[in-house]
Amino acid sequence: MVVTWVAGALAQPRTVTGVVTSSEDGSTLPQLSVALKGSTQGVVTDLDGHYRITVPGPEAVLQFVYMGMETQEITVGDRTEINVVMQPIDKAIDQVVVVGYGTGKKISSTVGKVSSVGAQKLVAKPAANAMDALAGQVPGMSVLTQSGEPSSLSSIRLHGSGSTPLGAGDSPLYVIDGLPVSQGTIQGLNPADFERVDVLTDASATSIYGARAANGVIYITTKQGKAADDGKVTARYSFGLSILANTDYFKNFQNTEEALAMFRELETLQPGKIQEIIDTYGTRTYRWYRYYYQANAPMHNAD
């Protein structure tokens, strides 16, 4: 009877407290997650690194999780106070991004989010210019062509349209091999000459480039000469015809008769004005999109 009572007492719920510190400098770790393994129960440490959690018994296992630290699992046993020293995660990071204007640092210490596009993806599809080649390659980046003119600048948006400090506009900052340039300069270059395009979309890019990077940074690294055992020359040529893939949107537009009927019904125009329009232009319907989007417009690229 006595032995049974002792075993039951040991299995009763108990409260475990403690403090969590870092092995690097001994500082306490606030907002660290302390969870009971195998359940949804958990707490976080306070500003001084202290925690308090109720466990069902001595077999309970506590998980200590903190960003940048190795996760620890500790069995409670007969203890009511468990102090934990967290060890930092020591991993080598090979990926490097060139930041600022020519200074190289590890990506983890510079910006929070970088999307990279390699040279093979840039030349995989025919494009009128370098910016059009980036369309669909970077999440969250929109590339819109203002017109069909070959020299027209594309509209690039990384964070959408909005207000930007110091009059920086909505366009991202363009940097090529460490030098800030205009969008027109980049669009005049051959995408086949690019080694890599890094798109910095995180807000921390402003700490590197200042307010001009509030809408993101497009950093271009060009190809450099390399020694090779056998020299070779590569030539590419592409030709295509531009055609509007889907005209359903334009087919829903009003024709002339429908537009005139709407004006009469809403009385937005005087009857005399409506008759004047008919006398001047007639009632023929013009599909203006056919003039704007020229069918079978040739497009070619050689490099």
Short mmCIF file of C-alpha atoms in Angstrom, two decimals:
data_model
loop_
_atom_site.label_atom_id
_atom_site.label_comp_id
_atom_site.label_asym_id
_atom_site.label_seq_id
_atom_site.Cartn_x
_atom_site.Cartn_y
_atom_site.Cartn_z
CA MET A 1 0.00 0.00 0.00
CA VAL A 2 2.81 2.42 0.84
CA VAL A 3 4.74 1.67 -2.36
CA THR A 4 1.63 2.25 -4.47
CA TRP A 5 1.05 5.59 -2.79
CA VAL A 6 4.63 6.76 -3.46
CA ALA A 7 4.43 5.80 -7.15
CA GLY A 8 1.17 7.69 -7.48
CA ALA A 9 2.68 10.72 -5.83
CA LEU A 10 5.64 10.76 -8.25
CA ALA A 11 3.28 10.65 -11.24
CA GLN A 12 1.31 13.68 -10.11
CA PRO A 13 1.57 16.92 -12.15
CA ARG A 14 4.24 19.33 -11.01
CA THR A 15 5.45 22.80 -11.92
CA VAL A 16 8.91 23.17 -13.42
CA THR A 17 10.67 26.54 -13.47
CA GLY A 18 14.03 27.75 -14.70
CA VAL A 19 16.00 30.30 -16.68
CA VAL A 20 17.40 29.99 -20.20
CA THR A 21 20.68 31.66 -21.18
CA SER A 22 23.03 31.78 -24.15
CA SER A 23 26.38 30.01 -24.08
CA GLU A 24 28.00 32.85 -26.04
CA ASP A 25 27.71 35.67 -23.52
CA GLY A 26 25.52 34.29 -20.74
CA SER A 27 22.66 36.63 -21.58
CA THR A 28 19.10 35.51 -20.97
CA LEU A 29 16.89 34.56 -23.94
CA PRO A 30 13.42 36.14 -23.92
CA GLN A 31 10.51 34.75 -25.98
CA LEU A 32 12.14 31.32 -26.17
CA SER A 33 9.67 28.47 -26.75
CA VAL A 34 9.38 25.81 -24.03
CA ALA A 35 7.07 23.01 -25.13
CA LEU A 36 5.95 19.71 -23.64
CA LYS A 37 6.94 17.10 -26.21
CA GLY A 38 4.05 15.11 -27.63
CA SER A 39 1.42 17.67 -26.68
CA THR A 40 0.20 21.13 -27.62
CA GLN A 41 1.15 22.57 -24.23
CA GLY A 42 3.88 25.17 -24.16
CA VAL A 43 5.03 28.53 -22.81
CA VAL A 44 7.59 31.21 -23.71
CA THR A 45 10.23 32.77 -21.51
CA ASP A 46 9.70 36.27 -20.15
CA LEU A 47 11.97 39.26 -20.72
CA ASP A 48 14.43 37.91 -18.14
CA GLY A 49 14.55 34.42 -19.67
CA HIS A 50 12.47 32.77 -16.94
CA TYR A 51 9.78 30.18 -17.63
CA ARG A 52 7.19 28.20 -15.67
CA ILE A 53 5.40 25.14 -17.05
CA THR A 54 3.27 22.32 -15.59
CA VAL A 55 4.27 18.76 -16.56
CA PRO A 56 2.31 15.52 -15.98
CA GLY A 57 5.15 13.56 -14.39
CA PRO A 58 8.86 12.68 -14.32
CA GLU A 59 8.76 11.08 -17.79
CA ALA A 60 7.83 14.40 -19.40
CA VAL A 61 10.27 15.81 -21.96
CA LEU A 62 10.69 19.57 -22.42
CA GLN A 63 11.73 21.02 -25.77
CA PHE A 64 13.61 24.33 -25.81
CA VAL A 65 13.45 26.05 -29.22
CA TYR A 66 14.99 29.39 -30.19
CA MET A 67 15.89 30.86 -33.57
CA GLY A 68 19.60 30.56 -34.26
CA MET A 69 20.09 28.08 -31.40
CA GLU A 70 20.21 24.29 -31.33
CA THR A 71 16.97 22.72 -30.08
CA GLN A 72 17.36 20.90 -26.76
CA GLU A 73 15.20 18.13 -25.27
CA ILE A 74 15.46 17.49 -21.53
CA THR A 75 13.67 14.84 -19.46
CA VAL A 76 12.20 16.34 -16.29
CA GLY A 77 12.83 13.43 -13.89
CA ASP A 78 12.45 14.40 -10.24
CA ARG A 79 13.54 18.01 -10.76
CA THR A 80 11.39 21.09 -10.29
CA GLU A 81 14.01 23.57 -11.54
CA ILE A 82 15.79 23.18 -14.88
CA ASN A 83 18.17 25.86 -16.08
CA VAL A 84 19.20 25.56 -19.72
CA VAL A 85 22.18 26.92 -21.64
CA MET A 86 21.47 27.15 -25.38
CA GLN A 87 24.19 26.55 -27.96
CA PRO A 88 24.30 28.59 -31.21
CA ILE A 89 23.89 26.81 -34.53
CA ASP A 90 27.25 26.73 -36.29
CA LYS A 91 26.70 26.24 -40.01
CA ALA A 92 28.79 27.46 -42.91
CA ILE A 93 26.88 29.55 -45.44
CA ASP A 94 28.37 29.43 -48.91
CA GLN A 95 25.89 31.65 -50.74
CA VAL A 96 27.26 35.15 -51.20
CA VAL A 97 25.58 38.26 -52.51
CA VAL A 98 27.44 41.41 -53.54
CA VAL A 99 26.00 44.27 -51.54
CA GLY A 100 26.46 48.00 -51.33
CA TYR A 101 28.75 49.14 -54.09
CA GLY A 102 31.29 46.36 -54.42
CA THR A 103 31.43 44.89 -50.90
CA GLY A 104 30.82 41.16 -50.49
CA LYS A 105 29.14 39.73 -47.38
CA LYS A 106 27.31 36.58 -46.44
CA ILE A 107 23.69 36.69 -47.44
CA SER A 108 22.53 35.97 -43.88
CA SER A 109 24.19 39.14 -42.60
CA THR A 110 22.94 41.49 -45.31
CA VAL A 111 19.33 41.07 -46.37
CA GLY A 112 16.48 38.83 -45.41
CA LYS A 113 15.23 37.88 -48.87
CA VAL A 114 17.13 37.51 -52.13
CA SER A 115 15.84 35.92 -55.34
CA SER A 116 18.50 34.94 -57.87
CA VAL A 117 18.04 34.29 -61.58
CA GLY A 118 20.83 32.53 -63.45
CA ALA A 119 22.06 33.15 -66.97
CA GLN A 120 20.39 30.03 -68.37
CA LYS A 121 16.92 31.21 -67.33
CA LEU A 122 17.51 34.67 -68.78
CA VAL A 123 18.27 33.37 -72.27
CA ALA A 124 15.82 30.45 -72.20
CA LYS A 125 12.97 32.50 -73.64
CA PRO A 126 12.93 35.17 -76.36
CA ALA A 127 12.58 38.67 -74.96
CA ALA A 128 12.80 42.15 -76.39
CA ASN A 129 15.11 43.35 -73.60
CA ALA A 130 16.73 42.32 -70.34
CA MET A 131 13.83 43.41 -68.15
CA ASP A 132 11.29 41.42 -70.15
CA ALA A 133 13.52 38.37 -69.65
CA LEU A 134 12.93 38.68 -65.88
CA ALA A 135 9.15 38.43 -66.25
CA GLY A 136 7.84 35.46 -64.29
CA GLN A 137 11.25 34.65 -62.80
CA VAL A 138 10.99 36.44 -59.43
CA PRO A 139 8.05 36.01 -57.01
CA GLY A 140 6.25 39.28 -56.36
CA MET A 141 7.86 41.18 -59.24
CA SER A 142 5.66 42.51 -62.03
CA VAL A 143 7.05 43.45 -65.43
CA LEU A 144 4.63 45.48 -67.56
CA THR A 145 5.32 46.77 -71.06
CA GLN A 146 3.91 50.25 -71.61
CA SER A 147 3.80 49.96 -75.41
CA GLY A 148 5.05 47.85 -78.27
CA GLU A 149 7.94 50.18 -79.09
CA PRO A 150 11.27 48.30 -78.94
CA SER A 151 12.93 51.13 -77.01
CA SER A 152 10.11 51.68 -74.51
CA LEU A 153 10.94 51.10 -70.84
CA SER A 154 9.15 48.34 -68.99
CA SER A 155 7.39 49.12 -65.73
CA ILE A 156 9.07 47.15 -62.92
CA ARG A 157 7.36 46.85 -59.53
CA LEU A 158 8.60 44.76 -56.59
CA HIS A 159 6.29 46.01 -53.83
CA GLY A 160 3.42 47.43 -55.84
CA SER A 161 2.67 51.13 -56.19
CA GLY A 162 2.92 53.35 -53.14
CA SER A 163 4.54 56.39 -51.62
CA THR A 164 8.30 56.37 -51.22
CA PRO A 165 10.43 58.72 -49.09
CA LEU A 166 12.66 61.35 -50.67
CA GLY A 167 10.80 61.15 -53.98
CA ALA A 168 12.36 57.85 -55.00
CA GLY A 169 9.28 56.86 -57.01
CA ASP A 170 7.98 53.33 -57.45
CA SER A 171 10.89 51.87 -59.42
CA PRO A 172 13.58 49.71 -57.80
CA LEU A 173 17.25 50.65 -57.65
CA TYR A 174 19.36 49.16 -60.44
CA VAL A 175 22.99 48.22 -59.76
CA ILE A 176 25.31 46.56 -62.26
CA ASP A 177 28.70 45.26 -61.10
CA GLY A 178 28.62 47.59 -58.11
CA LEU A 179 27.59 50.76 -59.95
CA PRO A 180 24.09 52.29 -59.78
CA VAL A 181 22.64 52.78 -63.25
CA SER A 182 19.35 53.72 -64.86
CA GLN A 183 16.79 51.24 -66.12
CA GLY A 184 17.39 52.41 -69.68
CA THR A 185 21.05 51.41 -69.42
CA ILE A 186 20.15 47.86 -68.39
CA GLN A 187 17.48 47.43 -71.04
CA GLY A 188 20.04 48.33 -73.68
CA LEU A 189 22.28 45.42 -72.65
CA ASN A 190 22.16 41.86 -73.91
CA PRO A 191 20.72 39.43 -71.31
CA ALA A 192 23.20 36.82 -72.57
CA ASP A 193 25.99 38.94 -71.02
CA PHE A 194 24.51 38.57 -67.53
CA GLU A 195 25.99 35.99 -65.19
CA ARG A 196 23.32 36.40 -62.52
CA VAL A 197 20.57 38.76 -61.46
CA ASP A 198 19.92 39.13 -57.72
CA VAL A 199 16.66 40.78 -56.70
CA LEU A 200 16.68 42.16 -53.15
CA THR A 201 13.07 42.54 -52.06
CA ASP A 202 13.53 42.77 -48.29
CA ALA A 203 13.18 46.10 -46.50
CA SER A 204 16.62 45.61 -44.94
CA ALA A 205 18.12 46.49 -48.34
CA THR A 206 17.64 50.13 -47.32
CA SER A 207 20.36 49.67 -44.70
CA ILE A 208 22.80 48.94 -47.53
CA TYR A 209 21.70 51.32 -50.28
CA GLY A 210 19.65 53.89 -48.37
CA ALA A 211 16.26 55.32 -49.28
CA ARG A 212 16.76 54.60 -52.98
CA ALA A 213 16.31 50.90 -52.19
CA ALA A 214 12.88 51.36 -50.59
CA ASN A 215 11.29 49.68 -53.62
CA GLY A 216 13.87 46.90 -53.82
CA VAL A 217 17.17 46.42 -55.62
CA ILE A 218 17.95 44.64 -58.88
CA TYR A 219 21.66 43.74 -58.79
CA ILE A 220 23.18 42.46 -62.03
CA THR A 221 26.49 40.63 -62.23
CA THR A 222 27.91 40.45 -65.75
CA LYS A 223 29.99 37.63 -67.15
CA GLN A 224 33.75 37.79 -66.82
CA GLY A 225 36.42 36.29 -69.02
CA LYS A 226 37.39 32.73 -68.12
CA ALA A 227 40.28 30.56 -69.17
CA ALA A 228 39.24 27.50 -71.17
CA ASP A 229 41.08 24.51 -72.61
CA ASP A 230 39.20 24.71 -75.91
CA GLY A 231 37.86 27.96 -77.26
CA LYS A 232 34.42 27.94 -78.83
CA VAL A 233 32.00 30.43 -80.29
CA THR A 234 28.25 30.25 -79.61
CA ALA A 235 25.75 32.01 -81.84
CA ARG A 236 22.01 32.26 -81.18
CA TYR A 237 19.21 33.58 -83.34
CA SER A 238 15.50 33.56 -82.68
CA PHE A 239 12.57 34.79 -84.73
CA GLY A 240 8.90 34.93 -83.89
CA LEU A 241 5.60 36.60 -84.65
CA SER A 242 3.65 38.52 -82.03
CA ILE A 243 -0.03 37.68 -81.76
CA LEU A 244 -2.69 38.48 -79.18
CA ALA A 245 -3.39 35.16 -77.47
CA ASN A 246 -6.81 35.97 -76.00
CA THR A 247 -9.30 38.48 -77.43
CA ASP A 248 -12.27 37.52 -75.25
CA TYR A 249 -11.80 40.66 -73.16
CA PHE A 250 -12.17 42.93 -76.20
CA LYS A 251 -15.14 40.99 -77.57
CA ASN A 252 -17.15 42.09 -74.54
CA PHE A 253 -16.77 45.77 -75.47
CA GLN A 254 -19.84 47.66 -76.64
CA ASN A 255 -20.31 48.19 -80.34
CA THR A 256 -21.44 51.54 -81.73
CA GLU A 257 -25.17 50.77 -81.67
CA GLU A 258 -24.98 49.60 -78.04
CA ALA A 259 -23.05 52.70 -77.01
CA LEU A 260 -25.53 55.06 -78.69
CA ALA A 261 -28.44 53.22 -77.07
CA MET A 262 -26.79 53.65 -73.68
CA PHE A 263 -26.32 57.40 -74.27
CA ARG A 264 -30.00 57.74 -75.17
CA GLU A 265 -31.16 55.76 -72.14
CA LEU A 266 -28.95 57.57 -69.65
CA GLU A 267 -29.49 60.92 -71.36
CA THR A 268 -25.81 61.75 -70.98
CA LEU A 269 -25.80 63.38 -74.42
CA GLN A 270 -28.36 65.64 -76.03
CA PRO A 271 -30.28 64.09 -78.96
CA GLY A 272 -28.74 66.64 -81.29
CA LYS A 273 -25.23 65.67 -80.18
CA ILE A 274 -25.93 61.98 -80.76
CA GLN A 275 -27.17 62.71 -84.28
CA GLU A 276 -24.07 64.84 -84.89
CA ILE A 277 -21.86 61.89 -83.95
CA ILE A 278 -23.77 59.60 -86.30
CA ASP A 279 -23.54 62.10 -89.17
CA THR A 280 -19.81 62.57 -88.63
CA TYR A 281 -18.58 59.05 -87.86
CA GLY A 282 -21.45 56.83 -88.90
CA THR A 283 -22.48 53.74 -86.97
CA ARG A 284 -19.66 51.46 -87.99
CA THR A 285 -17.85 49.69 -85.14
CA TYR A 286 -14.06 49.99 -85.11
CA ARG A 287 -11.99 47.37 -83.30
CA TRP A 288 -9.30 49.75 -82.09
CA TYR A 289 -7.35 47.03 -80.30
CA ARG A 290 -6.46 45.60 -83.71
CA TYR A 291 -4.61 48.82 -84.50
CA TYR A 292 -2.86 48.91 -81.13
CA TYR A 293 -1.95 45.20 -81.00
CA GLN A 294 -0.59 44.57 -84.45
CA ALA A 295 -1.06 40.94 -85.47
CA ASN A 296 1.95 38.99 -86.74
CA ALA A 297 4.42 41.70 -85.71
CA PRO A 298 7.91 40.25 -86.32
CA MET A 299 10.35 39.88 -83.43
CA HIS A 300 13.91 38.60 -83.74
CA ASN A 301 16.98 38.43 -81.57
CA ALA A 302 20.58 37.58 -82.40
CA ASP A 303 23.65 37.28 -80.19
#
